[in-house]
Coordinates of C-alpha atoms in Angstrom, one line a residue:
X1 CA 55.0 190.9 -49.6
X2 CA 54.1 193.5 -47.6
X3 CA 50.7 192.4 -45.2
X4 CA 49.2 195.5 -46.9
X5 CA 50.1 194.8 -50.4
X6 CA 48.6 191.3 -50.1
X7 CA 45.4 192.5 -48.5
X8 CA 45.0 194.9 -51.8
X9 CA 45.9 192.1 -54.2
X10 CA 43.6 189.6 -52.4
X11 CA 40.8 191.8 -52.7
X12 CA 41.2 192.9 -56.7
X13 CA 41.5 189.2 -57.0
X14 CA 38.1 188.7 -55.6
X15 CA 36.9 191.6 -57.1
X16 CA 37.9 190.5 -60.3
X17 CA 36.0 186.9 -59.6
X18 CA 33.1 188.1 -59.1
X19 CA 33.4 190.2 -62.5
X20 CA 34.6 187.2 -64.6
X21 CA 31.7 185.3 -63.0
X22 CA 29.2 188.2 -63.9
X23 CA 30.9 188.4 -67.4
X24 CA 30.5 184.6 -68.1
X25 CA 27.1 184.0 -66.9
X26 CA 25.8 187.6 -69.2
X27 CA 27.5 185.7 -72.2
X28 CA 25.9 182.2 -71.8
X29 CA 22.0 184.2 -72.0
X30 CA 23.2 185.3 -75.5
X31 CA 23.2 182.6 -77.9
X32 CA 25.6 184.8 -80.1
X33 CA 29.1 183.9 -79.4
X34 CA 31.8 186.4 -78.8
X35 CA 33.7 187.5 -81.4
X36 CA 36.7 185.5 -82.0
X37 CA 40.4 186.1 -79.4
X38 CA 42.8 184.5 -77.9
X39 CA 41.8 181.8 -74.8
X40 CA 41.9 183.8 -71.4
X41 CA 42.9 182.8 -67.7
X42 CA 40.3 182.5 -65.2
X43 CA 39.8 186.4 -63.4
X44 CA 42.8 187.6 -65.3
X45 CA 41.0 187.1 -69.1
X46 CA 43.8 188.5 -71.4
X47 CA 45.7 190.4 -69.3
X48 CA 49.2 188.2 -69.8
X49 CA 48.5 188.7 -73.7
X50 CA 49.2 192.3 -73.7
X51 CA 52.8 193.6 -74.3
X52 CA 53.8 196.2 -72.4
X53 CA 55.7 197.7 -75.3
X54 CA 54.9 196.9 -79.4
X55 CA 50.9 196.9 -78.3
X56 CA 50.4 198.2 -82.0
X57 CA 51.6 195.5 -84.1
X58 CA 50.8 192.9 -81.3
X59 CA 47.2 193.7 -81.8
X60 CA 47.8 193.9 -85.6
X61 CA 49.0 190.2 -85.3
X62 CA 46.0 189.5 -83.2
X63 CA 43.6 190.6 -85.9
X64 CA 45.6 189.0 -88.7
X65 CA 45.0 185.5 -86.8
X66 CA 41.5 186.4 -85.8
X67 CA 40.0 188.5 -88.3
X68 CA 38.9 192.4 -88.1
X69 CA 37.3 192.1 -84.8
X70 CA 38.7 190.7 -81.8
X71 CA 38.0 190.5 -78.4
X72 CA 39.7 190.6 -75.3
X73 CA 38.8 190.1 -71.5
X74 CA 40.5 192.0 -69.5
X75 CA 40.2 191.7 -65.7
X76 CA 36.2 191.6 -66.5
X77 CA 36.2 194.3 -69.0
X78 CA 35.1 193.3 -72.4
X79 CA 37.5 194.7 -74.8
X80 CA 37.1 194.7 -78.7
X81 CA 40.1 195.5 -81.3
X82 CA 39.1 196.4 -84.6
X83 CA 41.7 195.5 -87.1
X84 CA 40.8 197.6 -89.9
X85 CA 39.2 201.0 -91.2
X86 CA 36.0 199.6 -92.4
X87 CA 35.1 197.5 -89.7
X88 CA 35.7 200.9 -87.3
X89 CA 33.9 202.7 -89.7
X90 CA 31.1 200.2 -89.5
X91 CA 30.8 200.2 -85.8
X92 CA 32.4 203.8 -84.7
X93 CA 30.5 205.9 -87.7
X94 CA 27.6 203.6 -88.8
X95 CA 26.5 203.1 -85.0
X96 CA 27.9 206.2 -83.5
X97 CA 24.4 206.0 -81.5
X98 CA 25.6 203.2 -79.4
X99 CA 29.3 203.5 -79.7
X100 CA 30.2 207.2 -78.6
X101 CA 30.1 206.6 -74.8
X102 CA 34.0 206.9 -73.3
X103 CA 34.7 204.4 -70.1
X104 CA 35.5 207.1 -67.5
X105 CA 39.7 207.4 -66.7
X106 CA 40.1 207.2 -63.1
X107 CA 43.5 209.3 -63.6
X108 CA 42.1 211.4 -65.6
X109 CA 39.5 212.4 -62.4
X110 CA 42.6 212.4 -60.2
X111 CA 44.7 215.0 -62.2
X112 CA 41.8 217.1 -62.4
X113 CA 41.3 216.9 -65.9
X114 CA 37.7 215.7 -66.3
X115 CA 36.4 219.0 -67.4
X116 CA 37.8 217.5 -70.7
X117 CA 34.6 217.0 -72.7
X118 CA 36.4 214.7 -74.8
X119 CA 36.9 212.1 -71.8
X120 CA 33.3 213.0 -70.8
X121 CA 31.0 210.1 -70.9
X122 CA 28.2 210.5 -73.7
X123 CA 24.7 212.4 -72.8
X124 CA 23.4 215.5 -73.0
X125 CA 26.4 217.5 -70.8
X126 CA 29.0 216.0 -73.5
X127 CA 26.4 217.2 -76.6
X128 CA 26.2 220.5 -74.9
X129 CA 29.9 220.8 -75.1
X130 CA 30.6 219.4 -78.2
X131 CA 28.0 221.4 -80.1
X132 CA 29.3 224.7 -78.6
X133 CA 32.9 223.8 -79.7
X134 CA 32.1 222.4 -82.8
X135 CA 30.1 226.2 -83.6
X136 CA 33.2 228.1 -82.6
X137 CA 35.8 225.7 -84.7
X138 CA 34.1 224.5 -87.8
X139 CA 35.6 225.4 -91.1
X140 CA 34.1 228.4 -91.7
X141 CA 34.5 229.8 -87.9
X142 CA 37.5 230.0 -87.9
X143 CA 38.5 231.9 -90.9
X144 CA 38.6 235.4 -89.0
X145 CA 41.6 233.7 -87.2
X146 CA 43.8 232.5 -90.1
X147 CA 45.9 236.0 -89.9
X148 CA 46.9 235.1 -86.8
X149 CA 48.1 232.0 -87.8
X150 CA 50.2 233.5 -90.6
X151 CA 51.4 236.1 -88.0
X152 CA 52.7 233.1 -85.7
X153 CA 54.0 230.8 -88.2
X154 CA 56.6 233.9 -89.2
X155 CA 57.7 234.4 -85.9
X156 CA 58.1 231.2 -85.4
X157 CA 60.3 231.0 -88.2
X158 CA 62.2 233.9 -87.6
X159 CA 62.7 232.1 -83.9
X160 CA 64.5 229.4 -85.9
X161 CA 66.7 231.0 -87.8
X162 CA 68.1 232.9 -84.9
X163 CA 67.9 229.5 -82.2
X164 CA 67.6 226.9 -85.0
X165 CA 69.1 224.5 -82.5
X166 CA 65.9 225.0 -80.0
X167 CA 63.7 223.9 -82.8
X168 CA 61.5 221.5 -80.6
X169 CA 61.1 224.4 -77.7
X170 CA 60.1 226.6 -80.6
X171 CA 57.6 224.1 -82.1
X172 CA 55.9 224.1 -78.3
X173 CA 56.1 227.4 -78.1
X174 CA 54.3 228.3 -81.8
X175 CA 51.8 226.0 -80.7
X176 CA 51.1 226.7 -77.5
X177 CA 51.5 231.1 -78.5
X178 CA 49.0 230.4 -81.1
X179 CA 46.2 228.8 -79.3
X180 CA 46.1 230.9 -76.5
X181 CA 46.2 234.2 -78.8
X182 CA 43.5 232.7 -81.1
X183 CA 41.4 231.1 -77.5
X184 CA 41.4 233.8 -75.5
X185 CA 43.2 237.1 -77.0
X186 CA 46.3 236.6 -75.1
X187 CA 49.5 237.7 -76.5
X188 CA 52.3 236.0 -74.7
X189 CA 55.8 237.0 -74.2
X190 CA 58.0 233.6 -74.1
X191 CA 58.4 230.4 -72.6
X192 CA 58.3 231.7 -69.3
X193 CA 55.3 233.2 -69.3
X194 CA 52.2 232.0 -67.1
X195 CA 49.7 231.0 -69.3
X196 CA 52.4 228.7 -71.0
X197 CA 53.9 227.1 -68.2
X198 CA 50.4 226.3 -67.3
X199 CA 49.5 224.6 -70.8
X200 CA 52.8 223.2 -71.6
X201 CA 52.2 221.4 -68.0
X202 CA 49.0 220.2 -68.7
X203 CA 49.4 218.6 -71.8
X204 CA 52.8 216.7 -69.8
X205 CA 50.3 215.8 -67.1
X206 CA 47.9 214.3 -70.2
X207 CA 50.5 212.8 -71.8
X208 CA 51.6 211.2 -68.6
X209 CA 48.1 209.8 -67.8
X210 CA 47.7 207.9 -70.6
X211 CA 50.3 205.4 -71.4
X212 CA 48.4 202.4 -71.7
X213 CA 49.2 199.9 -69.1
X214 CA 51.2 202.7 -66.6
X215 CA 48.3 202.9 -64.3
X216 CA 46.8 199.8 -62.5
X217 CA 43.8 202.0 -60.9
X218 CA 42.5 202.3 -64.8
X219 CA 42.1 198.8 -64.5
X220 CA 41.2 198.1 -61.1
X221 CA 39.1 201.4 -60.4
X222 CA 38.4 201.1 -56.6
X223 CA 42.2 201.2 -56.1
X224 CA 41.6 205.1 -56.1
X225 CA 40.5 204.5 -52.2
X226 CA 43.6 203.5 -51.3
X227 CA 45.4 205.9 -48.9
X228 CA 48.1 208.0 -50.5
X229 CA 51.0 206.6 -48.3
X230 CA 50.2 203.3 -49.1
X231 CA 53.0 201.6 -51.1
X232 CA 51.5 201.4 -54.8
X233 CA 49.5 204.1 -54.2
X234 CA 52.5 206.5 -56.0
X235 CA 49.3 207.4 -58.5
X236 CA 46.9 209.1 -55.8
X237 CA 50.3 211.4 -54.6
X238 CA 50.7 212.4 -58.4
X239 CA 47.2 213.5 -58.9
X240 CA 46.8 215.6 -56.0
X241 CA 50.1 217.4 -57.1
X242 CA 48.8 217.9 -60.9
X243 CA 44.9 218.8 -59.6
X244 CA 45.5 222.5 -59.1
X245 CA 47.7 223.0 -62.2
X246 CA 45.0 221.4 -64.7
X247 CA 42.4 223.7 -62.7
X248 CA 44.5 226.7 -62.8
X249 CA 44.8 226.1 -66.1
X250 CA 41.5 226.3 -66.7
X251 CA 40.4 229.0 -65.4
X252 CA 43.5 231.9 -65.2
X253 CA 42.9 232.2 -69.0
X254 CA 39.8 232.4 -69.1
X255 CA 39.1 234.8 -65.7
X256 CA 41.6 236.8 -66.9
X257 CA 39.6 237.3 -70.9
X258 CA 36.7 238.2 -68.2
X259 CA 38.5 240.8 -67.0
X260 CA 39.2 241.9 -70.0
X261 CA 35.5 242.3 -70.7
X262 CA 34.6 244.1 -67.5
X263 CA 37.6 246.6 -68.1
X264 CA 36.9 247.2 -72.0
X265 CA 40.5 245.9 -73.1
X266 CA 39.1 242.7 -74.7
X267 CA 40.6 241.1 -78.1
X268 CA 38.2 239.3 -80.2
X269 CA 38.9 235.4 -79.5
X270 CA 37.1 232.5 -79.1
X271 CA 36.6 233.3 -74.9
X272 CA 35.4 236.5 -76.2
X273 CA 32.5 234.9 -78.5
X274 CA 31.6 232.2 -76.0
X275 CA 31.3 234.7 -73.3
X276 CA 28.5 236.9 -75.7
X277 CA 26.7 234.1 -75.6
X278 CA 27.3 233.3 -72.1
X279 CA 25.4 236.6 -71.1
X280 CA 22.2 236.5 -72.6
X281 CA 21.5 233.3 -70.2
X282 CA 19.7 233.8 -67.0
X283 CA 19.6 232.1 -63.8
X284 CA 20.4 228.1 -63.9
X285 CA 21.4 228.3 -67.6
X286 CA 24.0 231.0 -67.4
X287 CA 25.8 229.4 -64.8
X288 CA 25.8 226.3 -66.5
X289 CA 26.6 228.2 -69.5
X290 CA 29.8 229.8 -68.0
X291 CA 31.0 226.1 -66.9
X292 CA 30.6 224.5 -70.3
X293 CA 32.3 227.8 -72.2
X294 CA 35.2 227.7 -69.8
X295 CA 35.4 224.1 -70.5
X296 CA 35.1 224.4 -74.2
X297 CA 37.8 227.2 -73.9
X298 CA 40.3 225.5 -72.0
X299 CA 39.3 222.3 -74.3
X300 CA 41.0 224.0 -77.4
X301 CA 44.5 223.7 -76.0
X302 CA 44.4 220.8 -73.5
X303 CA 42.5 218.7 -76.3
X304 CA 44.0 219.5 -79.6
X305 CA 47.6 221.1 -78.9
X306 CA 49.1 217.9 -78.3
X307 CA 48.0 216.7 -82.0
X308 CA 49.4 219.7 -83.5
X309 CA 52.7 219.6 -81.9
X310 CA 53.0 215.8 -82.6
X311 CA 52.2 216.7 -86.5
X312 CA 54.6 219.7 -86.6
X313 CA 57.3 217.5 -85.2
X314 CA 56.8 214.4 -87.5
X315 CA 56.6 217.2 -90.4
X316 CA 60.7 218.2 -89.3
X317 CA 61.2 214.8 -88.8
X318 CA 60.2 213.9 -92.1
X319 CA 61.7 216.3 -93.7
X320 CA 65.3 215.8 -92.5
X321 CA 64.9 211.9 -93.3
X322 CA 63.5 212.1 -96.7
X323 CA 65.2 215.4 -98.3
X324 CA 64.1 214.6 -101.9
X325 CA 60.7 215.1 -100.7
X326 CA 61.3 218.4 -99.2
X327 CA 62.9 219.1 -102.6
X328 CA 60.2 218.5 -104.3
X329 CA 58.0 220.4 -102.1
X330 CA 59.9 223.4 -102.3
X331 CA 60.2 223.1 -106.3
X332 CA 56.3 223.4 -106.0
X333 CA 56.8 226.6 -103.7
X334 CA 59.1 228.1 -106.0
X335 CA 56.6 228.2 -109.0
X336 CA 53.2 229.0 -107.5
X337 CA 54.7 231.3 -104.6
X338 CA 57.6 232.6 -105.7
X339 CA 60.6 234.9 -104.2
X340 CA 58.8 237.8 -103.5
X341 CA 56.5 236.9 -100.8
X342 CA 55.6 233.9 -98.3
X343 CA 52.9 231.7 -98.4
X344 CA 49.1 232.4 -97.7
X345 CA 46.2 230.2 -97.4
X346 CA 44.8 231.0 -100.8
X347 CA 48.4 229.0 -102.1
X348 CA 46.6 225.5 -100.7
X349 CA 44.7 224.5 -103.7
X350 CA 48.0 225.5 -105.9
X351 CA 50.1 222.8 -104.1
X352 CA 49.0 219.1 -104.6
X353 CA 52.1 217.9 -103.6
X354 CA 52.6 219.9 -100.5
X355 CA 49.3 218.9 -99.6
X356 CA 49.7 214.9 -100.5
X357 CA 53.2 215.5 -98.4
X358 CA 51.5 216.8 -95.1
X359 CA 49.2 213.5 -96.1
X360 CA 51.9 211.0 -95.7
X361 CA 53.1 212.4 -92.7
X362 CA 50.0 211.8 -90.8
X363 CA 49.9 208.6 -92.0
X364 CA 53.6 207.9 -91.3
X365 CA 53.7 208.6 -88.0
X366 CA 50.2 208.2 -86.7
X367 CA 49.5 210.9 -83.7
X368 CA 47.3 208.7 -81.9
X369 CA 48.1 204.7 -82.5
X370 CA 44.5 203.7 -81.1
X371 CA 42.5 207.1 -80.6
X372 CA 40.7 207.2 -77.7
X373 CA 38.9 204.2 -77.0
X374 CA 35.1 204.2 -77.3
X375 CA 32.3 202.4 -74.9
X376 CA 29.2 200.5 -76.1
X377 CA 26.1 201.8 -74.7
X378 CA 23.9 198.9 -75.4
X379 CA 24.3 195.2 -76.4
X380 CA 24.7 195.1 -80.5
X381 CA 25.5 192.3 -82.9
X382 CA 28.1 192.8 -85.6
X383 CA 28.8 190.5 -88.4
X384 CA 27.3 187.4 -86.3
X385 CA 28.8 188.2 -83.1
X386 CA 27.5 189.8 -79.8
X387 CA 29.1 192.7 -78.3
X388 CA 28.0 193.0 -75.0
X389 CA 26.9 196.5 -73.7
X390 CA 30.0 198.1 -72.2
X391 CA 32.6 196.6 -74.0
X392 CA 35.6 198.8 -74.6
X393 CA 36.3 199.4 -78.6
X394 CA 39.9 200.1 -79.6
X395 CA 40.6 201.2 -83.4
X396 CA 44.0 200.5 -83.9
X397 CA 44.9 203.0 -86.0
X398 CA 48.2 202.5 -86.5
X399 CA 47.4 199.5 -88.2
X400 CA 45.3 201.2 -91.0
X401 CA 48.4 203.4 -91.9
X402 CA 50.2 199.9 -92.3
X403 CA 47.2 198.3 -94.8
X404 CA 48.5 197.5 -98.1
X405 CA 45.1 197.9 -99.4
X406 CA 44.9 200.8 -99.4
X407 CA 48.9 202.0 -98.9
X408 CA 51.1 199.5 -100.8
X409 CA 54.5 199.6 -99.5
X410 CA 53.4 201.2 -96.1
X411 CA 56.9 201.4 -94.2
X412 CA 58.3 203.8 -97.2
X413 CA 57.6 207.7 -97.1
X414 CA 55.9 208.3 -100.6
X415 CA 54.0 211.8 -101.0
X416 CA 53.3 210.7 -104.6
X417 CA 50.5 207.6 -103.3
X418 CA 48.2 210.5 -103.1
X419 CA 48.7 211.8 -106.2
X420 CA 47.4 211.1 -109.6
X421 CA 48.3 213.0 -112.8
X422 CA 49.2 215.8 -110.7
X423 CA 46.0 216.0 -108.1
X424 CA 44.9 214.3 -105.4
X425 CA 43.8 210.8 -106.1
X426 CA 40.4 210.7 -104.2
X427 CA 40.5 207.1 -104.4
X428 CA 43.2 206.8 -102.1
X429 CA 42.1 206.8 -98.4
X430 CA 42.5 210.1 -96.8
X431 CA 44.6 209.4 -93.4
X432 CA 42.5 212.1 -91.7
X433 CA 39.4 209.8 -92.4
X434 CA 41.0 207.8 -89.1
X435 CA 43.6 209.7 -88.2
X436 CA 40.8 212.6 -86.1
X437 CA 38.7 209.4 -85.1
X438 CA 35.0 208.7 -86.1
X439 CA 31.5 209.2 -85.8
X440 CA 30.4 211.7 -83.0
X441 CA 34.0 210.9 -81.5
X442 CA 35.7 212.4 -84.1
X443 CA 38.5 215.7 -83.6
X444 CA 36.1 219.0 -83.9
X445 CA 39.6 220.8 -84.1
X446 CA 40.5 219.0 -86.9
X447 CA 40.3 222.0 -89.2
X448 CA 42.0 224.4 -87.1
X449 CA 45.2 221.3 -86.9
X450 CA 44.9 220.9 -90.3
X451 CA 45.3 225.4 -91.2
X452 CA 47.9 225.2 -88.5
X453 CA 50.2 222.4 -89.8
X454 CA 49.2 223.8 -93.9
X455 CA 50.3 227.2 -92.5
X456 CA 53.5 226.1 -90.9
X457 CA 54.6 223.5 -93.5
X458 CA 54.2 225.9 -96.2
X459 CA 56.1 228.8 -94.3
X460 CA 59.1 226.3 -93.2
X461 CA 59.7 224.9 -96.6
X462 CA 59.5 228.3 -98.8
X463 CA 62.0 229.8 -95.9
X464 CA 64.2 227.2 -94.2
X465 CA 66.6 224.1 -95.0
X466 CA 65.9 221.0 -93.0
X467 CA 68.6 218.4 -93.2
X468 CA 70.0 215.4 -90.9
X469 CA 73.6 215.9 -88.8
X470 CA 76.1 214.5 -90.2
X471 CA 78.4 211.7 -88.4
X472 CA 82.1 212.3 -88.2
X473 CA 82.6 210.9 -91.7
X474 CA 80.7 213.5 -93.0
X475 CA 77.3 211.3 -93.7
X476 CA 74.1 212.1 -93.0
X477 CA 72.4 210.5 -89.5
X478 CA 69.8 208.0 -90.4
X479 CA 67.2 209.1 -87.9
X480 CA 65.2 206.2 -86.6
X481 CA 61.8 207.7 -85.9
X482 CA 60.8 206.1 -82.7
X483 CA 57.8 207.6 -81.2
X484 CA 56.4 207.9 -77.6
X485 CA 54.1 205.5 -76.1
X486 CA 50.8 207.2 -75.0
X487 CA 47.6 207.9 -76.6
X488 CA 49.6 210.6 -78.2
X489 CA 52.7 209.6 -79.6
X490 CA 55.4 212.2 -80.4
X491 CA 58.8 211.6 -82.0
X492 CA 61.3 210.7 -79.5
X493 CA 64.0 213.7 -79.3
X494 CA 65.8 214.2 -82.3
X495 CA 68.1 216.2 -83.6
X496 CA 68.2 218.4 -87.3
X497 CA 70.0 221.4 -89.1
X498 CA 68.4 224.4 -89.8
X499 CA 69.5 227.0 -92.2
X500 CA 67.9 230.0 -94.2
X501 CA 67.5 228.8 -98.0
X502 CA 68.1 231.9 -99.5
X503 CA 69.1 235.2 -98.3
X504 CA 65.7 236.5 -100.1
X505 CA 64.4 233.8 -97.7
X506 CA 64.9 235.7 -95.0
X507 CA 64.9 238.9 -96.0
X508 CA 61.0 238.0 -96.2
X509 CA 60.3 236.6 -92.6
X510 CA 62.3 239.9 -91.0
X511 CA 60.2 241.9 -93.3
X512 CA 57.2 240.4 -92.0
X513 CA 58.0 240.1 -88.2
X514 CA 59.4 244.2 -88.0
X515 CA 55.2 245.2 -89.7
X516 CA 54.1 244.7 -86.5
X517 CA 54.0 241.0 -86.0
X518 CA 57.0 240.2 -83.6

């Protein structure tokens, strides 16, 4: 070990020991015991109990051993793992007033993504941004954007018909194009468009920095002061490279929209509506209002595109892996929509099987296995145990999706589990109850994402056939469905075969796109 590396290690160990002693003293000042959990080591705590792979199943095993709530000490940082949906509701929803904070991510700051209000500490600044976002993305506010979603889905399907082997690229572009158009009124021409490149790069950066355990600086934040040239400080160099990209992603489309407002060429969008509200402010409020509006607009993509992208890729994977479910959904669409038009949003209430299928997609491959960790702002008592102020609280959403109390035979793909007498069964837990988070930190863009996923799935199933590739002997290849690590998880790259379902299906798509939609 070099002298510089040894110095860093000794310093880190010393700081960790001080934190450890402080936490031990704080614990003894409280009569209630901490929640149960594996016995850790001095200074290190339970670091060695956390695997680099298979973390969700490891945490589920801990909950099976110790109960609904497990306590871990991560280098002095108190951490609680919630093993059941009911425990998460009790803490993160019913006590959201003290469990809505965030531990500030060092890599989020270094990479220039600290403007994302989803990562902002709980307080007035966060509340103002969340309130503004909700006002422009609640279930009623997004209704005017449904025609855009329909048009972009039709474009998406036509591109797949033309280049089916590039379906994953087309999914990414469609998600980006839709959100940029709704948010900024931007109509992008292709994947090499500057705004598309910026948006996709920002999501890639966000995915990179949220892989659990990837960056030691997240556990030992003081390491951010290391010189970038020092061995082990690669994170500093990465942050320096990424910050100009993420800042420009926030600023460039906003500045474009403001320019169109000034020259009179603006198209109605979320950004123009935000600007109209902003223009009524004066002085300091105007300056703060612009920054908040700029952040909120950018968060619509950077904070929401990844979830829509993951869910859409999972849908394609499921349809190829489970052809019987695909056939049932297509039969329902044939009966309700018929061969003379494409699906529309008003069809949704008449498509219970498709609705159940999408719920099963969300449950089968959870978008964010852990969600985004919460943080407590006060000391608390829960089920006879003491939870210190500043505790990181992790909800194991993946474990909830596998809870046999709610979902018997959880590894099977069964849309029927959500149906009873041909209708959605309200007694079965909707995965949206946990997939989109809890309490005041639940995803404020979930309604837009739900609309996007429904329109994509309905149109794709009505017009396309998705199947697994065949092996050398003519048998369908088994699709493993492995997921990437990270706070947002995606299916690992996979291949499918996509063809137009019928001649009339292809004709409907081409006709729609020729009427000014493409």
